[in-house]
Short mmCIF file of C-alpha atoms in Angstrom, two decimals:
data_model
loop_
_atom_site.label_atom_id
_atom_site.label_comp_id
_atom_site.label_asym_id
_atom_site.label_seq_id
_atom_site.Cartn_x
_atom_site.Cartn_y
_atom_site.Cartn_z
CA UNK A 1 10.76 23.36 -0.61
CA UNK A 2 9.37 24.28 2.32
CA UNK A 3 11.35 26.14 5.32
CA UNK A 4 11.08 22.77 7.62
CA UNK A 5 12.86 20.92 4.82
CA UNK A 6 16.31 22.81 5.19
CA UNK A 7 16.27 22.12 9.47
CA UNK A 8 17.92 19.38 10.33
CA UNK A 9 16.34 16.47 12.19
CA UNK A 10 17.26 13.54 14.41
CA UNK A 11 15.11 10.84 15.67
CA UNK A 12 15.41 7.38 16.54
CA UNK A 13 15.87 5.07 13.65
CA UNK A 14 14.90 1.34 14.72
CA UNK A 15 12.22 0.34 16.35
CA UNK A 16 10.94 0.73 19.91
CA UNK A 17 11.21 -1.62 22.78
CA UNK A 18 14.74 -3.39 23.84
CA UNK A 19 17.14 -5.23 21.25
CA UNK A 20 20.35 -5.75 21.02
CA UNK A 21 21.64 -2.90 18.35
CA UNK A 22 19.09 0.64 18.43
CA UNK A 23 20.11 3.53 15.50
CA UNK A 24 19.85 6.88 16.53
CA UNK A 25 20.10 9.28 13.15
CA UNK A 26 20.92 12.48 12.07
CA UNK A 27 21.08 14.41 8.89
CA UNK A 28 20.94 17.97 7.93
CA UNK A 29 24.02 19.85 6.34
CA UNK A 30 27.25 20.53 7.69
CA UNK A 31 27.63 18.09 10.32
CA UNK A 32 31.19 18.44 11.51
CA UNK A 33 30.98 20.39 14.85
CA UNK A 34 28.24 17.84 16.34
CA UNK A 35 30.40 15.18 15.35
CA UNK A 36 33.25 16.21 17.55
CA UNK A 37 31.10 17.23 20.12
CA UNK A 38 29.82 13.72 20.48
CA UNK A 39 32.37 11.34 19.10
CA UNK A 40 35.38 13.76 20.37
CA UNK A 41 37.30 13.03 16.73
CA UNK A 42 36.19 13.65 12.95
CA UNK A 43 34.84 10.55 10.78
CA UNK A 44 36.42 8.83 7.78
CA UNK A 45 33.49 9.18 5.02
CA UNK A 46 31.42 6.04 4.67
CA UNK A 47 33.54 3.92 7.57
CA UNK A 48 32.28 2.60 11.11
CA UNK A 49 33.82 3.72 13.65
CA UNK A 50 34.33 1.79 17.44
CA UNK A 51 33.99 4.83 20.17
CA UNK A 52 32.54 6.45 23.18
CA UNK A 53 29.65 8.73 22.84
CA UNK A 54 30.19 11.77 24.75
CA UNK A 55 28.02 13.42 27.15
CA UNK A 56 27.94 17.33 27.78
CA UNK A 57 31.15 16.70 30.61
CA UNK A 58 32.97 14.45 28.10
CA UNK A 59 32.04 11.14 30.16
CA UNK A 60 30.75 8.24 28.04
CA UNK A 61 27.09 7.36 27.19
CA UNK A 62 27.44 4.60 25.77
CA UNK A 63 30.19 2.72 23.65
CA UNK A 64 29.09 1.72 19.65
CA UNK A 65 29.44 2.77 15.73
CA UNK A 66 29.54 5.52 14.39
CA UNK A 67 29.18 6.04 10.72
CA UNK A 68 29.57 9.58 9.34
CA UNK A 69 27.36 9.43 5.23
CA UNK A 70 28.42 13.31 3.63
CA UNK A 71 25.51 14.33 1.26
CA UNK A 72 24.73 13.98 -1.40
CA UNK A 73 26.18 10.18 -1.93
CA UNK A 74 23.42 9.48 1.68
CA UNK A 75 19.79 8.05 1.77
CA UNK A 76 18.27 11.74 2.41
CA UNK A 77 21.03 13.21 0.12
CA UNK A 78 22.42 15.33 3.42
CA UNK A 79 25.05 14.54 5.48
CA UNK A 80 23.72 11.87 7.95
CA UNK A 81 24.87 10.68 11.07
CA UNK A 82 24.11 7.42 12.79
CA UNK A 83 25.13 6.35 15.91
CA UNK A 84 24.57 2.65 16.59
CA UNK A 85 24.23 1.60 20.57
CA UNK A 86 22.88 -0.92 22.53
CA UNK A 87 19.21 -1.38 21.86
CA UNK A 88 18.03 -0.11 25.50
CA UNK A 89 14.95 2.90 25.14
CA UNK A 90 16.61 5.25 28.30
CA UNK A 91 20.09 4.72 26.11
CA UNK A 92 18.49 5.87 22.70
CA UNK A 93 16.92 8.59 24.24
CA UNK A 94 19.53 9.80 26.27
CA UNK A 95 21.87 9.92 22.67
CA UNK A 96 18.90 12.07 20.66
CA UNK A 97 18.78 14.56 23.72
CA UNK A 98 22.67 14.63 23.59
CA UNK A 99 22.20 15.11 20.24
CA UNK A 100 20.26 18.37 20.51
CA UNK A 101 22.37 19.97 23.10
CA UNK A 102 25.85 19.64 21.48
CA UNK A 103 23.71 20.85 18.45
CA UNK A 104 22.54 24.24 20.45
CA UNK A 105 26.25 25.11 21.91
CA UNK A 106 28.49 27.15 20.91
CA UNK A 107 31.32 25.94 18.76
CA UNK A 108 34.80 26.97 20.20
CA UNK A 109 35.97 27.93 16.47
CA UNK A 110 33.07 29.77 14.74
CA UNK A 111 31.37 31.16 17.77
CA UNK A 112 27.97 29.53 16.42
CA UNK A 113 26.04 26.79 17.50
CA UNK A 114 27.17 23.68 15.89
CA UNK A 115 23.96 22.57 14.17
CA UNK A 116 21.09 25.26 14.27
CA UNK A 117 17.37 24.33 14.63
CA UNK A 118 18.32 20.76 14.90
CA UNK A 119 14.90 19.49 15.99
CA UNK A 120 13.11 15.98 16.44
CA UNK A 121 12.27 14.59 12.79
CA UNK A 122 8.38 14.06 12.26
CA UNK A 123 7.07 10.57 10.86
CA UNK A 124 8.55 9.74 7.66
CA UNK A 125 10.58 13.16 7.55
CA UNK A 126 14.18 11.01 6.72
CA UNK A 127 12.48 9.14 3.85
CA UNK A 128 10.63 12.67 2.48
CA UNK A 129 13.78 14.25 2.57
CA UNK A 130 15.26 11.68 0.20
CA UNK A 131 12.17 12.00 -2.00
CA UNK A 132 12.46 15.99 -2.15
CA UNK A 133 16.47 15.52 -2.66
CA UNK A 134 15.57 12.92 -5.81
CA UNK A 135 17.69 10.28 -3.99
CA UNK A 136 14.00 8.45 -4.70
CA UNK A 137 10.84 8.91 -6.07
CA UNK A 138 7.11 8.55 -4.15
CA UNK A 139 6.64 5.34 -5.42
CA UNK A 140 9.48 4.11 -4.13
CA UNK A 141 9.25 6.01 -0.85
CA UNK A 142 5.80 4.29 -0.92
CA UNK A 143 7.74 0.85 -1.20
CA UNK A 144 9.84 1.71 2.33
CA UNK A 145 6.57 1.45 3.95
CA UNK A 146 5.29 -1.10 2.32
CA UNK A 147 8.48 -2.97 2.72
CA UNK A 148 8.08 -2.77 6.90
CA UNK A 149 4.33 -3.01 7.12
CA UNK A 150 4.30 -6.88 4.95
CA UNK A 151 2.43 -8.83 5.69
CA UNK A 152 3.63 -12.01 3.43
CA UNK A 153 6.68 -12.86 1.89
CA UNK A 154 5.48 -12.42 -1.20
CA UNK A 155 4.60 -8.67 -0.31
CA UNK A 156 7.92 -8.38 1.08
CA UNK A 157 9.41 -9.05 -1.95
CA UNK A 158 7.32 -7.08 -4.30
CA UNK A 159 7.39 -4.28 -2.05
CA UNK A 160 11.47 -4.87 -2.33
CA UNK A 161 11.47 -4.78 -6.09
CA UNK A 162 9.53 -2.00 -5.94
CA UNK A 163 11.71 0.03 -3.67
CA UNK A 164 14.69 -0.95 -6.36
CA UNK A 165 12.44 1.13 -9.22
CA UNK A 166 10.69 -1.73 -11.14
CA UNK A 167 7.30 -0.32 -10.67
CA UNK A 168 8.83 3.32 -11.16
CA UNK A 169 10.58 2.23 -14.32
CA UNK A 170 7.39 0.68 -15.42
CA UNK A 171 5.88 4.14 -15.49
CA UNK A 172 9.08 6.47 -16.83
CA UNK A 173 8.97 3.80 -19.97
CA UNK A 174 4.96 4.67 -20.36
CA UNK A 175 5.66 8.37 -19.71
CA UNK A 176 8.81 8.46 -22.42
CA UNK A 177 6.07 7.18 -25.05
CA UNK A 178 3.64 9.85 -24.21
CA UNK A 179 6.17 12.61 -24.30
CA UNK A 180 7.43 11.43 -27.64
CA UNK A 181 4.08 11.59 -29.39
CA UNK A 182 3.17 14.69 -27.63
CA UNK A 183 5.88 16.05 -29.42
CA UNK A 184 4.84 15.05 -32.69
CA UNK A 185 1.19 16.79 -31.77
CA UNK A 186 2.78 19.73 -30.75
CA UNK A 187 5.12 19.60 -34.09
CA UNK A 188 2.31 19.36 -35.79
CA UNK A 189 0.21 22.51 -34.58
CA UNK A 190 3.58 24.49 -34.44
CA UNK A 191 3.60 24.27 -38.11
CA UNK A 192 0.39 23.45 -39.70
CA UNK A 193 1.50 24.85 -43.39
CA UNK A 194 3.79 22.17 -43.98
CA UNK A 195 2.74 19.93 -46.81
CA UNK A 196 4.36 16.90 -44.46
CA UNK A 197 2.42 15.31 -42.54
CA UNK A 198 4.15 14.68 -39.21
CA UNK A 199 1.37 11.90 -37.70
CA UNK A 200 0.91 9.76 -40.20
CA UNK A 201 4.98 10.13 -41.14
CA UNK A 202 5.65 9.47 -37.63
CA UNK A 203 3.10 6.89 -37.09
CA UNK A 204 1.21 8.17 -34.69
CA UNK A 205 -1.76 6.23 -34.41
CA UNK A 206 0.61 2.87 -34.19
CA UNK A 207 2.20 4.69 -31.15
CA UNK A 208 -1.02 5.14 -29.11
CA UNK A 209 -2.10 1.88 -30.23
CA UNK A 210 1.25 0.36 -28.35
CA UNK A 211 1.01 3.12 -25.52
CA UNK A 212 -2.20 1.92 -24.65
CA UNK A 213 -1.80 -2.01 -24.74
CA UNK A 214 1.38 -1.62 -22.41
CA UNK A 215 -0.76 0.85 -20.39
CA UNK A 216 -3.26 -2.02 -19.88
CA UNK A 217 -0.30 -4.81 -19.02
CA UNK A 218 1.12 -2.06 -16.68
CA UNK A 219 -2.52 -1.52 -15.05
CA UNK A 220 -3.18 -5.91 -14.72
CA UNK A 221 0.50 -5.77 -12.82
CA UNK A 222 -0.53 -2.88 -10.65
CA UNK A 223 -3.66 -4.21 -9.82
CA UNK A 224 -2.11 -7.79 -8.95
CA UNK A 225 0.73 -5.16 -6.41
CA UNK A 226 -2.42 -3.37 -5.13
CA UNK A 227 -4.17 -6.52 -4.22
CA UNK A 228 -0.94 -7.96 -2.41
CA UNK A 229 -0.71 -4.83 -0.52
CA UNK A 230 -4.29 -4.32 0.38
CA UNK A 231 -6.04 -7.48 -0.05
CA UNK A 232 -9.60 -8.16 0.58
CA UNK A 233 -12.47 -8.19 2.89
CA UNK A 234 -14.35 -11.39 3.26
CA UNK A 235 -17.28 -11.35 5.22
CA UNK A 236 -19.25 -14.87 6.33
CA UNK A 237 -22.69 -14.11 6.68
CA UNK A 238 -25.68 -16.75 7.15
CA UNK A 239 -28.30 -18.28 9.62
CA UNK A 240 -27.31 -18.95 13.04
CA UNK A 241 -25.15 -22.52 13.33
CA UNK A 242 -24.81 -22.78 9.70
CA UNK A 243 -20.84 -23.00 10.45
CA UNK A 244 -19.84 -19.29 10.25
CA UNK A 245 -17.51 -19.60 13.62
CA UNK A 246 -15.86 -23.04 11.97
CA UNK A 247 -15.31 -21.95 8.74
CA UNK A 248 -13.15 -18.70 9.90
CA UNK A 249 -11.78 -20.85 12.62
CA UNK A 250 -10.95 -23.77 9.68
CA UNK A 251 -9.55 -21.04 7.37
CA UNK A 252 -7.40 -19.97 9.88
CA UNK A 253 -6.14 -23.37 11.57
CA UNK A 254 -6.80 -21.71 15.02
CA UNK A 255 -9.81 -21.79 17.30
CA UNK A 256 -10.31 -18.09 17.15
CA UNK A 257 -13.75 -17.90 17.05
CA UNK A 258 -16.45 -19.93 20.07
CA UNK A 259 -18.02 -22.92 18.37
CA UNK A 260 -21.36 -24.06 20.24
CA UNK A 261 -24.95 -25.85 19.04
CA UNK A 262 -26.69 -22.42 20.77
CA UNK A 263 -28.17 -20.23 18.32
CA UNK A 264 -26.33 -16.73 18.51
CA UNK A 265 -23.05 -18.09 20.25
CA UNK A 266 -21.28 -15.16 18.01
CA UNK A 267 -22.40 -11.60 19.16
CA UNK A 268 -19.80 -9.91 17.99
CA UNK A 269 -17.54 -9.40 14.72
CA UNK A 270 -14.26 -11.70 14.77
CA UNK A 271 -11.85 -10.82 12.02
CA UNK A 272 -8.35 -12.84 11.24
CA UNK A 273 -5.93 -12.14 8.59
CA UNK A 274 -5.17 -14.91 6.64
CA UNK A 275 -2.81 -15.44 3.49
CA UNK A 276 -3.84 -17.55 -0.01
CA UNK A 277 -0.56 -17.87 -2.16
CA UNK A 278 0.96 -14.87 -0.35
CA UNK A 279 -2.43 -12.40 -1.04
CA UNK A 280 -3.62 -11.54 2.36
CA UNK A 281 -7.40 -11.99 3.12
CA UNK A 282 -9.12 -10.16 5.94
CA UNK A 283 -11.91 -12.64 6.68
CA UNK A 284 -14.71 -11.35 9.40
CA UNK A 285 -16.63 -14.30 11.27
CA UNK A 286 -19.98 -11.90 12.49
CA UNK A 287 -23.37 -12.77 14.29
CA UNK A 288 -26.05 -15.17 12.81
CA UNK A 289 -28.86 -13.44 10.94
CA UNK A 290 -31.92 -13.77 11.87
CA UNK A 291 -35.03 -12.06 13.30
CA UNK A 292 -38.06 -12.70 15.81
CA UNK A 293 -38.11 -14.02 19.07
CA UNK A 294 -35.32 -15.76 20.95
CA UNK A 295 -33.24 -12.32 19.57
CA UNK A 296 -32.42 -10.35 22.46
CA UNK A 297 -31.00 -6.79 22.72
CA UNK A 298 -26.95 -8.10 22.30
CA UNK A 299 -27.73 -10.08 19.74
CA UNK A 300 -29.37 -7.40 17.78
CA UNK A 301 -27.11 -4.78 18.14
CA UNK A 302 -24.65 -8.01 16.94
CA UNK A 303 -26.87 -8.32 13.72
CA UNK A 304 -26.80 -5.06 12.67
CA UNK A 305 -22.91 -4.64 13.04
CA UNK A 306 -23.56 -7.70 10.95
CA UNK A 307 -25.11 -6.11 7.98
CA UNK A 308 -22.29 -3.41 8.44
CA UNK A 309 -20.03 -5.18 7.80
CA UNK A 310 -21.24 -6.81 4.59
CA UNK A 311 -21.72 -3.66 3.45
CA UNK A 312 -18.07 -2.93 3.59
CA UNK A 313 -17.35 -5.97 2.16
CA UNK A 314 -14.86 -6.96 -1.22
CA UNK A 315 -16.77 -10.48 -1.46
CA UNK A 316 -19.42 -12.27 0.76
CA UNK A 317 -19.57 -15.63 1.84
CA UNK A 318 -23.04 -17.05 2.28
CA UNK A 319 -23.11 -20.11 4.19
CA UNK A 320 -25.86 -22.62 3.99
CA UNK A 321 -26.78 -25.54 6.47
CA UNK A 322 -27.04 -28.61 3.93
CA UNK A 323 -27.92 -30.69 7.07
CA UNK A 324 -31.44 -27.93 7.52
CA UNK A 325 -32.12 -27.76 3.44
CA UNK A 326 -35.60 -29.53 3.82
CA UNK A 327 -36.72 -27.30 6.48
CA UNK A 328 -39.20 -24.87 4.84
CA UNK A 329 -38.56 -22.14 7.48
CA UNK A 330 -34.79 -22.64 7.33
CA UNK A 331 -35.12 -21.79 3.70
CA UNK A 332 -37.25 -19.63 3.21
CA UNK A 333 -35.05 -17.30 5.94
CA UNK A 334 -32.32 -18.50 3.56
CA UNK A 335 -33.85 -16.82 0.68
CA UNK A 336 -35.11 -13.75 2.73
CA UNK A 337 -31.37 -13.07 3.55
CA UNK A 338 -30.58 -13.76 -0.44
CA UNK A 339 -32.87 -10.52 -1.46
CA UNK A 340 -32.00 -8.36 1.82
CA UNK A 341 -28.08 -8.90 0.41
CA UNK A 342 -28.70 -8.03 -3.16
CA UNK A 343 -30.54 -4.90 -1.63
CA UNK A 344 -27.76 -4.02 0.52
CA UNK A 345 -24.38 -4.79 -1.15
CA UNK A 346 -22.80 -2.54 -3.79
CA UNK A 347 -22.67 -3.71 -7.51
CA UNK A 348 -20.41 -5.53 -8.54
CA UNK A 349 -19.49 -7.56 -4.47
CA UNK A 350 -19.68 -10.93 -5.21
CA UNK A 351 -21.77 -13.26 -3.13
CA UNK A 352 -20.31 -16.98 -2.80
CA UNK A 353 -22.76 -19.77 -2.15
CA UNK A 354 -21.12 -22.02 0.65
CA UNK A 355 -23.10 -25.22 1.77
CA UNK A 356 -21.24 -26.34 4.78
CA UNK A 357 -21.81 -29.34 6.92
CA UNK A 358 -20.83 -31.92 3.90
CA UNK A 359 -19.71 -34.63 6.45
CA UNK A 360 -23.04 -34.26 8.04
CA UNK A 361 -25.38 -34.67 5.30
CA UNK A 362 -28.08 -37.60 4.55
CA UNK A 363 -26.88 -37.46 1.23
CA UNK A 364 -24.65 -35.87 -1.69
CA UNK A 365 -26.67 -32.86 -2.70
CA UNK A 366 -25.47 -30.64 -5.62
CA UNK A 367 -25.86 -26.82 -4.74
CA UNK A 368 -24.73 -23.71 -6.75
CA UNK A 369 -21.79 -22.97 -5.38
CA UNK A 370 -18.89 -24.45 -3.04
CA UNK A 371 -20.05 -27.34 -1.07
CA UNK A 372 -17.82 -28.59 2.00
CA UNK A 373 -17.42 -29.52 5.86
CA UNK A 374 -15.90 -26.88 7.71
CA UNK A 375 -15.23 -29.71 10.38
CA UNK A 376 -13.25 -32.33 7.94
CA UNK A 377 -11.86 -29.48 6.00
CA UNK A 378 -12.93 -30.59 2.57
CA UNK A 379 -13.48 -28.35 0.18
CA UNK A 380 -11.47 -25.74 2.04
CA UNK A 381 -8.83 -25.79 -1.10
CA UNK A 382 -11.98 -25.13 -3.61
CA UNK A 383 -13.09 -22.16 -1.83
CA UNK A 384 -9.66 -20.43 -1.08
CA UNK A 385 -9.18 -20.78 -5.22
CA UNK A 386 -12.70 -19.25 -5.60
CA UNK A 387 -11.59 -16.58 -3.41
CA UNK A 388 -8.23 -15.91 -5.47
CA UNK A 389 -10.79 -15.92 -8.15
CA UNK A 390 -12.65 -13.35 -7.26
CA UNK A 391 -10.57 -10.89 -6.10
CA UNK A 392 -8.71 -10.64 -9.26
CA UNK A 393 -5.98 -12.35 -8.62
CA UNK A 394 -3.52 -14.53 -10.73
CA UNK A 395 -1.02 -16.89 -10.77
CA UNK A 396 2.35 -15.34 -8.21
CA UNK A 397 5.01 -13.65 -10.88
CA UNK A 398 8.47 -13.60 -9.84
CA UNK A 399 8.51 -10.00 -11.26
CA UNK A 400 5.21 -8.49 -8.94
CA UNK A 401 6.28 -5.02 -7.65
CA UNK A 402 3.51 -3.50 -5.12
CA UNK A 403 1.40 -1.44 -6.14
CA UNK A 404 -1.53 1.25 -4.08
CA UNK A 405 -4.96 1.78 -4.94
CA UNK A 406 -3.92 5.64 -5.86
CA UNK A 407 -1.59 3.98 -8.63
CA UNK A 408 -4.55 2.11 -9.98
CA UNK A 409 -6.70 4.66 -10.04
CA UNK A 410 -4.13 7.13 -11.49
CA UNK A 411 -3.36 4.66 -14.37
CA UNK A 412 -7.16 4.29 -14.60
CA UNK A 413 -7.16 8.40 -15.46
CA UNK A 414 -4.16 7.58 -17.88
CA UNK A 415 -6.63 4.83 -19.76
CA UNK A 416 -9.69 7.57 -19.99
CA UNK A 417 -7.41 10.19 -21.19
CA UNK A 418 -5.62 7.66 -24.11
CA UNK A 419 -8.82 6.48 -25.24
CA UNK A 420 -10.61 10.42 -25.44
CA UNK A 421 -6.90 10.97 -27.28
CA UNK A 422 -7.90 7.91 -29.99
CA UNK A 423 -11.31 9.55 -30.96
CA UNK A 424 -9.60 12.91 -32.01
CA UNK A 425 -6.39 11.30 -33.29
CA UNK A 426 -9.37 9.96 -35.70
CA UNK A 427 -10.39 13.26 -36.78
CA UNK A 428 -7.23 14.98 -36.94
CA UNK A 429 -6.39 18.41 -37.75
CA UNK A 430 -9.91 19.76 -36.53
CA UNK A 431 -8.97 18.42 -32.98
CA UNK A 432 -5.42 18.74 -32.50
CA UNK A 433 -5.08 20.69 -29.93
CA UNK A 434 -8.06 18.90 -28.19
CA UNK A 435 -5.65 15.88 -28.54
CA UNK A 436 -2.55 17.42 -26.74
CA UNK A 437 -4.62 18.49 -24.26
CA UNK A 438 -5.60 14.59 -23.60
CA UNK A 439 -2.04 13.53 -24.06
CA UNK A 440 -0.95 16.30 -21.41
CA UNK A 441 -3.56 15.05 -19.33
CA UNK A 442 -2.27 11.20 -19.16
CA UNK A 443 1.27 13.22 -18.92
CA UNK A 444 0.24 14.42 -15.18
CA UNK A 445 -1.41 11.13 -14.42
CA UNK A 446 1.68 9.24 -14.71
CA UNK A 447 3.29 11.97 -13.12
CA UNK A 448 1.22 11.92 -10.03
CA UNK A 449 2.42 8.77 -9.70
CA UNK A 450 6.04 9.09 -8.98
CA UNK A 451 5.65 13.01 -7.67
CA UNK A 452 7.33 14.13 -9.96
CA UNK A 453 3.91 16.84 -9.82
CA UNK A 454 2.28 16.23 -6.60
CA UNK A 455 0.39 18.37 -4.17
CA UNK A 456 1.71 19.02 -0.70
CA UNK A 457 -1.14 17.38 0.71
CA UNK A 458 -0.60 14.06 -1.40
CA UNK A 459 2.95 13.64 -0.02
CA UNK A 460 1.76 14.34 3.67
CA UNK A 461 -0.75 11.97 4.19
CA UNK A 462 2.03 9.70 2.58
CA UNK A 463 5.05 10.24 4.43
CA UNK A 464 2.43 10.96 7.90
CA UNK A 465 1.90 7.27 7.37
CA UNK A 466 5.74 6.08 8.35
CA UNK A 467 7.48 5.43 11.70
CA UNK A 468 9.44 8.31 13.07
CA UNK A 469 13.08 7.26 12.53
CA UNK A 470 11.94 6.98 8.80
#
């Protein structure tokens, strides 16, 4: 543990602004002296008490609770402190700097400063402490965040069931399996003169078999938490006036974007987050593509932040004009856009077919794809299914936890290890210790998981991520 982690910190705990109640925290070890200094009277263990706040000349701060958590039964496993006011920024801020200098003076009976090095916490520092003191583990630390930064309800409750230890349950039941027939791998090249055989005895191959078809219900859950958490990027792309502007503003139910008849009304990229059964979906409204003249220097530079953003992109929209199909220029741009985005896009992006304008048609015309009238809004519920669709998604399960791309990705490592580990199970004693290796291997994939083994830099880009009084 690093020097930093045995100071002990104090920061504001609730959010900024004005509100009623504001939480100024405290936790480190041995927090006795600063109590009296401020609350002028010890604290019962785990009870609020009503009181004054003391300043430096004993006159009041502010009046509130004070609640007085001894470690290790505390979220950070320290003692911890926590003074609730009245929600006021100058008030806060008046109790952490109060804070620090009862913490530097001199205590009347030891002749030492109450609390020394008592410093501001950094972001996230309260919740890394409780990771370091096992009060949690990452992925649950992960959760906290998660937890605050929800965006739907249904991410608020994954990210709550996740925070409880589903998800990190999930992967200590995956882990027990792997350390088990690790064992019987090891047992095996520990004593390779005895006439038993210890795999097939044990069943060894059934074991991997199981460990990797929960592995792969454990991975379709994660990647359902990951989606919740991150969702996708859905960029409308198309012809000038095709509907780009409506469709985002229809898929919204807000005028976000300008809607006009002029050709290149949209200049610029528009972007809304909007939620399909609780999955968030960033969808970006950008500038009409197309080329020659009429195109002047704003549009263009609009067009090519255009194209950048479809190159970012998780899934593309292409919208059509069904009311311009028999226009031979119209299409043939149409088709010119088709091969610049096959060009452009990564493998795998999916591009939708959209033929908008359906209210407007001559006549019913049947198009590959999703036809529909961003004006009427039919068709809206096709395409938000299609969109579900394609970003992996499946039907809402009471028991989602969220989930990070890191996870996936680690449990993707986990999959590539198992199935190396199935080839040499195959051959046996020539490749034993090939197959530990593999089954070590998934081991410290899992592990990276839940920290449990995690470098220094993993847990500060993590924890960097959190608000201060975290």
């Amino acid at each position: 543990m690093l020097a930093r982690h045995q100071e002990p910190i104090v920061a504001i705990a609730t959010a900024p602004g004005r509100g009623a109640v504001g939480i100024v925290r405290v936790s480190g070890r041995g927090l006795s002296g600063l109590i009296q200094a401020l609350c002028a009277r010890p604290l019962k263990a785990r009870e609020a008490t009503y009181l004054p706040f003391r300043d430096q000349d004993g006159s009041a701060i502010d009046h509130g609770l004070a609640i007085h958590f001894p470690g290790p039964n505390s979220f950070t496993g320290e003692d911890v402190l926590e003074l609730q006011a009245h929600g006021g920024p100058v008030v806060l801020q008046l109790l952490v700097t109060r804070c620090l200098q009862a913490a530097a003076e001199t205590d009347a009976a030891t002749g030492q400063p109450r609390l020394p090095g008592l410093r501001v916490a950094q972001p996230g520092e309260f919740s890394e402490r409780a990771f370091l003191n096992d009060k949690i583990d990452l992925t649950q630390a992960e959760a906290i965040a998660d937890l605050i930064d929800a965006s739907t309800e249904a991410a608020a409750r994954s990210a709550s069931r996740s925070l409880a230890g589903d998800f990190s349950r999930e992967i200590h039941t995956l882990r027990d399996a792997l350390i088990h027939l690790r064992m019987l791998v090891e047992a095996t090249l520990d004593f390779p003169e005895e006439e038993i055989d210890f795999l097939q005895k044990a069943d060894a191959q059934g074991q991997l078999d199981r460990l990797e078809a929960h592995l792969a219900t454990v991975l379709q859950r994660t990647r359902q938490g990951a989606l919740l958490r991150e969702g996708i990027r859905v960029v409308i792309a198309g012809q000038p006036n095709a509907g780009k502007s409506s469709l985002l503003n229809a898929l919204a139910g807000a005028e976000l974007a300008i809607v006009t008849p002029i050709a290149g009304t949209t200049r610029d990229v528009v972007q809304q987050t909007i939620q399909i059964e609780g999955v968030p979906l960033h969808v970006i409204d950008t500038a009409g593509l197309r080329e020659g003249e009429g195109v002047d220097e704003v549009e263009q530079i609009g067009i090519e932040r255009a194209w950048g953003q479809i190159e970012q992109a998780d899934a593309v929209l292409f919208l059509h004009d069904l009311t311009r199909t028999t226009d031979n220029a119209y299409a043939a741009s149409d088709a010119e856009i088709a091969q610049t985005l096959l060009q452009r896009l990564p493998q795998g992006v999916p591009v939708i077919d959209i033929w908008n304008k359906a209210d407007a048609a001559p006549a019913p015309l049947v198009q590959e794809g999703i036809t529909l009238s961003a004006r009427t809004g039919e068709g809206l519920q096709a395409l938000r299914q299609r969109l579900l669709h394609e970003a992996g998604w499946q039907s809402a399960s009471e028991g989602l936890y969220i989930a990070r791309e890191r996870h996936v990705q680690a449990l993707l490592r986990v999959g590539e290890h198992l199935n190396i580990a199935q080839q040499l199970l195959a051959a046996q004693a020539q490749s034993l210790d090939l197959l530990a290796e593999e089954l070590r291997q998934s081991q410290n994939a899992l592990n990276d998981i839940t920290g449990e083994f995690s470098a220094d830099d993993l847990l500060g880009v993590i924890f960097s991520s959190f608000c201060i009084g975290k």
